[in-house]
Amino acid sequence: MKQKIKEALQQEYKNLGLNDEAFEGVATFGETLGINEETLANFVKGAKDLLKREQSNADKVRNANATNAKQVEELMAKLAEAEAKLATEKPKEETTPDIAKLIADAVTAAIQPLQSELTNIKHTRSAEDAFNLAKTNFFGNDYAKKYTDERDQAWERAVEINDLTGKKMTAEELQTKAMGYFNNLVSKKGVDTSKPFESEGNRGNLDFAEDKAILVKEGLLKG
């Protein structure tokens, strides 16, 4: 299914100039969400922002790699120059630098910014994936689809809490937080979300005695 998602994304957004990494990343995310034949079209239509973020992250990694590779090259050149200069001088045992240690320290100093950048990208990617997965699951709840005002209020509150904690919530924690707020809001309308959801189309098995009485009272139906 991942390959089918990727191909659908590539077909829909072929004119955006996105790289393969972006399509691969979003296709993987779609597979994680459980996208199938029925939900594929809607997922593809809403994936534009996800693709752009994915490409942005990939570009950051490439830029960081290029920058740090250049820094390492410059440091190595300076070390080679220093080593050549030392070779022309009479070495003094007590002051001769440890060339191996100098190289190791220089490489560590150059790589450290890249490691920090990758850590930040990984955290951002994880937070975005958790956000999208939680929203998909929460908004897909049948009660949430019916009570949209309460749903939106609950989601906004949950997102605010997540932001205050540094966006460290997992998808399950964020969804649970939103559902808790939602349950409190709809309970004021007498709605109990712990009970199975009954759609409007499934009322055929219910007792219409009350509805009939109202129609009779309004003169729309004979008793």
Short mmCIF file of C-alpha atoms in Angstrom, two decimals:
data_model
loop_
_atom_site.label_atom_id
_atom_site.label_comp_id
_atom_site.label_asym_id
_atom_site.label_seq_id
_atom_site.Cartn_x
_atom_site.Cartn_y
_atom_site.Cartn_z
CA MET A 1 0.00 0.00 0.00
CA LYS A 2 2.94 2.31 0.69
CA GLN A 3 4.03 2.17 -2.95
CA LYS A 4 0.50 2.92 -4.14
CA ILE A 5 0.31 5.93 -1.79
CA LYS A 6 3.67 7.17 -3.04
CA GLU A 7 2.65 6.84 -6.69
CA ALA A 8 -0.63 8.66 -6.05
CA LEU A 9 1.24 11.50 -4.33
CA GLN A 10 3.76 11.73 -7.16
CA GLN A 11 0.97 11.90 -9.72
CA GLU A 12 -1.02 14.55 -7.82
CA TYR A 13 1.97 16.80 -7.01
CA LYS A 14 4.27 16.12 -10.00
CA ASN A 15 4.49 19.84 -10.79
CA LEU A 16 5.75 20.96 -7.37
CA GLY A 17 9.34 19.89 -7.97
CA LEU A 18 9.47 17.74 -4.83
CA ASN A 19 12.22 15.17 -4.37
CA ASP A 20 11.75 11.45 -3.88
CA GLU A 21 12.57 11.68 -0.16
CA ALA A 22 9.50 13.84 0.45
CA PHE A 23 7.16 11.40 -1.30
CA GLU A 24 8.78 8.43 0.46
CA GLY A 25 8.43 10.03 3.89
CA VAL A 26 4.77 11.00 3.49
CA ALA A 27 3.92 7.62 1.96
CA THR A 28 5.46 5.94 5.00
CA PHE A 29 3.37 8.17 7.26
CA GLY A 30 0.23 7.33 5.28
CA GLU A 31 0.93 3.63 5.65
CA THR A 32 1.33 4.15 9.42
CA LEU A 33 -2.10 5.83 9.52
CA GLY A 34 -3.63 2.78 7.86
CA ILE A 35 -4.60 4.52 4.63
CA ASN A 36 -6.47 2.15 2.31
CA GLU A 37 -8.18 2.28 -1.08
CA GLU A 38 -11.20 4.10 0.34
CA THR A 39 -9.24 6.79 2.19
CA LEU A 40 -6.38 7.20 -0.28
CA ALA A 41 -7.93 9.99 -2.35
CA ASN A 42 -8.72 12.19 0.67
CA PHE A 43 -5.27 11.59 2.15
CA VAL A 44 -3.56 12.60 -1.10
CA LYS A 45 -5.62 15.78 -1.41
CA GLY A 46 -4.61 16.89 2.09
CA ALA A 47 -0.94 15.90 1.87
CA LYS A 48 0.48 19.03 0.23
CA ASP A 49 1.66 20.65 3.49
CA LEU A 50 3.07 17.34 4.73
CA LEU A 51 5.12 16.98 1.55
CA LYS A 52 6.50 20.50 1.84
CA ARG A 53 7.53 19.93 5.48
CA GLU A 54 9.13 16.63 4.57
CA GLN A 55 11.18 18.24 1.80
CA SER A 56 12.15 21.11 4.11
CA ASN A 57 13.50 18.65 6.67
CA ALA A 58 15.46 16.79 4.00
CA ASP A 59 16.92 20.07 2.71
CA LYS A 60 18.03 21.01 6.23
CA VAL A 61 19.89 17.74 6.61
CA ARG A 62 21.60 18.14 3.22
CA ASN A 63 22.59 21.73 3.97
CA ALA A 64 23.91 20.75 7.39
CA ASN A 65 25.94 17.92 5.84
CA ALA A 66 27.42 20.22 3.21
CA THR A 67 28.29 22.94 5.73
CA ASN A 68 29.96 20.57 8.15
CA ALA A 69 31.82 18.73 5.41
CA LYS A 70 33.32 22.06 4.34
CA GLN A 71 34.26 22.90 7.94
CA VAL A 72 35.97 19.55 8.38
CA GLU A 73 37.88 20.04 5.12
CA GLU A 74 39.09 23.49 6.22
CA LEU A 75 40.14 22.22 9.65
CA MET A 76 42.02 19.28 8.15
CA ALA A 77 43.89 21.69 5.82
CA LYS A 78 44.89 23.87 8.76
CA LEU A 79 46.05 20.84 10.72
CA ALA A 80 48.11 19.62 7.78
CA GLU A 81 49.69 23.06 7.54
CA ALA A 82 50.48 23.08 11.25
CA GLU A 83 51.92 19.57 11.05
CA ALA A 84 54.19 20.53 8.13
CA LYS A 85 55.39 23.57 10.02
CA LEU A 86 56.20 21.50 13.09
CA ALA A 87 58.17 19.05 10.96
CA THR A 88 60.56 21.87 9.92
CA GLU A 89 61.23 22.85 13.49
CA LYS A 90 63.19 20.98 16.11
CA PRO A 91 60.53 19.25 18.19
CA LYS A 92 60.58 19.61 21.90
CA GLU A 93 59.15 16.57 23.59
CA GLU A 94 57.43 18.52 26.31
CA THR A 95 55.67 20.89 23.86
CA THR A 96 55.00 18.64 20.85
CA PRO A 97 51.21 18.59 20.32
CA ASP A 98 49.25 15.37 20.00
CA ILE A 99 48.29 15.59 16.32
CA ALA A 100 45.83 12.69 16.58
CA LYS A 101 44.06 14.39 19.48
CA LEU A 102 43.94 17.70 17.61
CA ILE A 103 42.33 16.00 14.63
CA ALA A 104 39.83 14.14 16.80
CA ASP A 105 38.86 17.34 18.64
CA ALA A 106 38.50 19.25 15.39
CA VAL A 107 36.27 16.62 13.84
CA THR A 108 34.15 16.45 17.01
CA ALA A 109 33.74 20.24 17.00
CA ALA A 110 32.66 20.18 13.36
CA ILE A 111 30.21 17.30 13.72
CA GLN A 112 28.55 18.56 16.91
CA PRO A 113 26.35 21.18 15.18
CA LEU A 114 25.18 18.55 12.70
CA GLN A 115 24.23 16.15 15.49
CA SER A 116 22.27 18.91 17.22
CA GLU A 117 20.50 19.78 13.96
CA LEU A 118 19.58 16.16 13.31
CA THR A 119 18.27 15.81 16.87
CA ASN A 120 16.07 18.89 16.42
CA ILE A 121 14.77 17.64 13.07
CA LYS A 122 14.00 14.23 14.55
CA HIS A 123 12.09 15.81 17.46
CA THR A 124 10.15 18.09 15.07
CA ARG A 125 9.28 15.20 12.76
CA SER A 126 8.15 13.05 15.70
CA ALA A 127 5.98 15.86 17.09
CA GLU A 128 4.37 16.49 13.68
CA ASP A 129 3.64 12.80 13.15
CA ALA A 130 2.07 12.53 16.62
CA PHE A 131 -0.05 15.64 15.96
CA ASN A 132 -1.33 14.41 12.60
CA LEU A 133 -2.05 10.88 13.80
CA ALA A 134 -3.90 12.12 16.92
CA LYS A 135 -5.99 14.57 14.87
CA THR A 136 -6.88 11.94 12.26
CA ASN A 137 -8.04 9.47 14.92
CA PHE A 138 -9.88 12.04 17.04
CA PHE A 139 -11.66 13.71 14.13
CA GLY A 140 -12.56 10.27 12.79
CA ASN A 141 -14.58 9.45 15.91
CA ASP A 142 -18.30 9.17 15.06
CA TYR A 143 -19.36 11.37 17.98
CA ALA A 144 -16.74 13.97 17.01
CA LYS A 145 -18.11 14.02 13.46
CA LYS A 146 -21.58 14.81 14.77
CA TYR A 147 -20.73 17.35 17.48
CA THR A 148 -18.26 19.44 15.50
CA ASP A 149 -18.34 22.59 17.68
CA GLU A 150 -17.44 20.62 20.80
CA ARG A 151 -14.88 18.66 18.79
CA ASP A 152 -13.07 21.79 17.62
CA GLN A 153 -13.08 23.33 21.11
CA ALA A 154 -11.72 20.14 22.65
CA TRP A 155 -8.99 19.82 20.02
CA GLU A 156 -7.85 23.44 20.50
CA ARG A 157 -7.57 22.93 24.27
CA ALA A 158 -5.62 19.70 23.88
CA VAL A 159 -3.22 21.32 21.37
CA GLU A 160 -2.65 24.25 23.75
CA ILE A 161 -1.67 21.84 26.53
CA ASN A 162 0.64 19.97 24.16
CA ASP A 163 2.31 23.22 23.11
CA LEU A 164 2.86 24.22 26.74
CA THR A 165 4.66 20.93 27.39
CA GLY A 166 7.00 21.41 24.44
CA LYS A 167 4.96 19.24 22.05
CA LYS A 168 6.15 16.11 23.83
CA MET A 169 2.80 14.26 23.86
CA THR A 170 2.53 11.01 21.94
CA ALA A 171 -0.32 10.61 19.46
CA GLU A 172 -2.23 8.49 21.97
CA GLU A 173 -1.76 11.03 24.79
CA LEU A 174 -2.89 13.95 22.62
CA GLN A 175 -5.92 12.05 21.34
CA THR A 176 -6.87 11.00 24.88
CA LYS A 177 -6.54 14.58 26.14
CA ALA A 178 -8.77 15.88 23.33
CA MET A 179 -11.33 13.13 23.90
CA GLY A 180 -11.45 13.96 27.61
CA TYR A 181 -12.31 17.59 26.90
CA PHE A 182 -14.81 16.51 24.24
CA ASN A 183 -16.61 14.09 26.60
CA ASN A 184 -17.01 16.85 29.19
CA LEU A 185 -18.45 19.26 26.62
CA VAL A 186 -20.98 16.89 25.03
CA SER A 187 -22.04 15.49 28.41
CA LYS A 188 -23.71 18.87 29.00
CA LYS A 189 -26.02 17.91 26.14
CA GLY A 190 -26.77 14.57 27.74
CA VAL A 191 -24.47 12.69 25.36
CA ASP A 192 -22.68 9.61 26.72
CA THR A 193 -19.81 8.70 24.41
CA SER A 194 -19.18 5.45 26.27
CA LYS A 195 -22.29 4.07 24.57
CA PRO A 196 -22.21 2.76 20.98
CA PHE A 197 -22.80 5.54 18.46
CA GLU A 198 -26.15 5.39 16.68
CA SER A 199 -26.14 7.09 13.30
CA GLU A 200 -29.18 8.76 11.82
CA GLY A 201 -29.36 6.00 9.24
CA ASN A 202 -29.72 3.27 11.88
CA ARG A 203 -32.93 4.48 13.47
CA GLY A 204 -35.01 1.89 11.67
CA ASN A 205 -34.94 -0.45 14.66
CA LEU A 206 -35.95 2.21 17.19
CA ASP A 207 -39.41 2.76 18.67
CA PHE A 208 -41.06 5.66 16.81
CA ALA A 209 -43.93 5.95 19.26
CA GLU A 210 -42.76 9.32 20.52
CA ASP A 211 -42.30 10.67 16.99
CA LYS A 212 -45.75 9.42 16.03
CA ALA A 213 -47.34 11.14 19.02
CA ILE A 214 -45.77 14.45 18.00
CA LEU A 215 -47.08 14.11 14.43
CA VAL A 216 -50.58 13.30 15.69
CA LYS A 217 -50.49 16.30 18.00
CA GLU A 218 -49.49 18.61 15.13
CA GLY A 219 -52.31 17.23 13.03
CA LEU A 220 -49.93 15.76 10.48
CA LEU A 221 -50.95 12.20 11.18
CA LYS A 222 -54.18 10.54 12.25
CA GLY A 223 -54.09 8.69 15.53
#
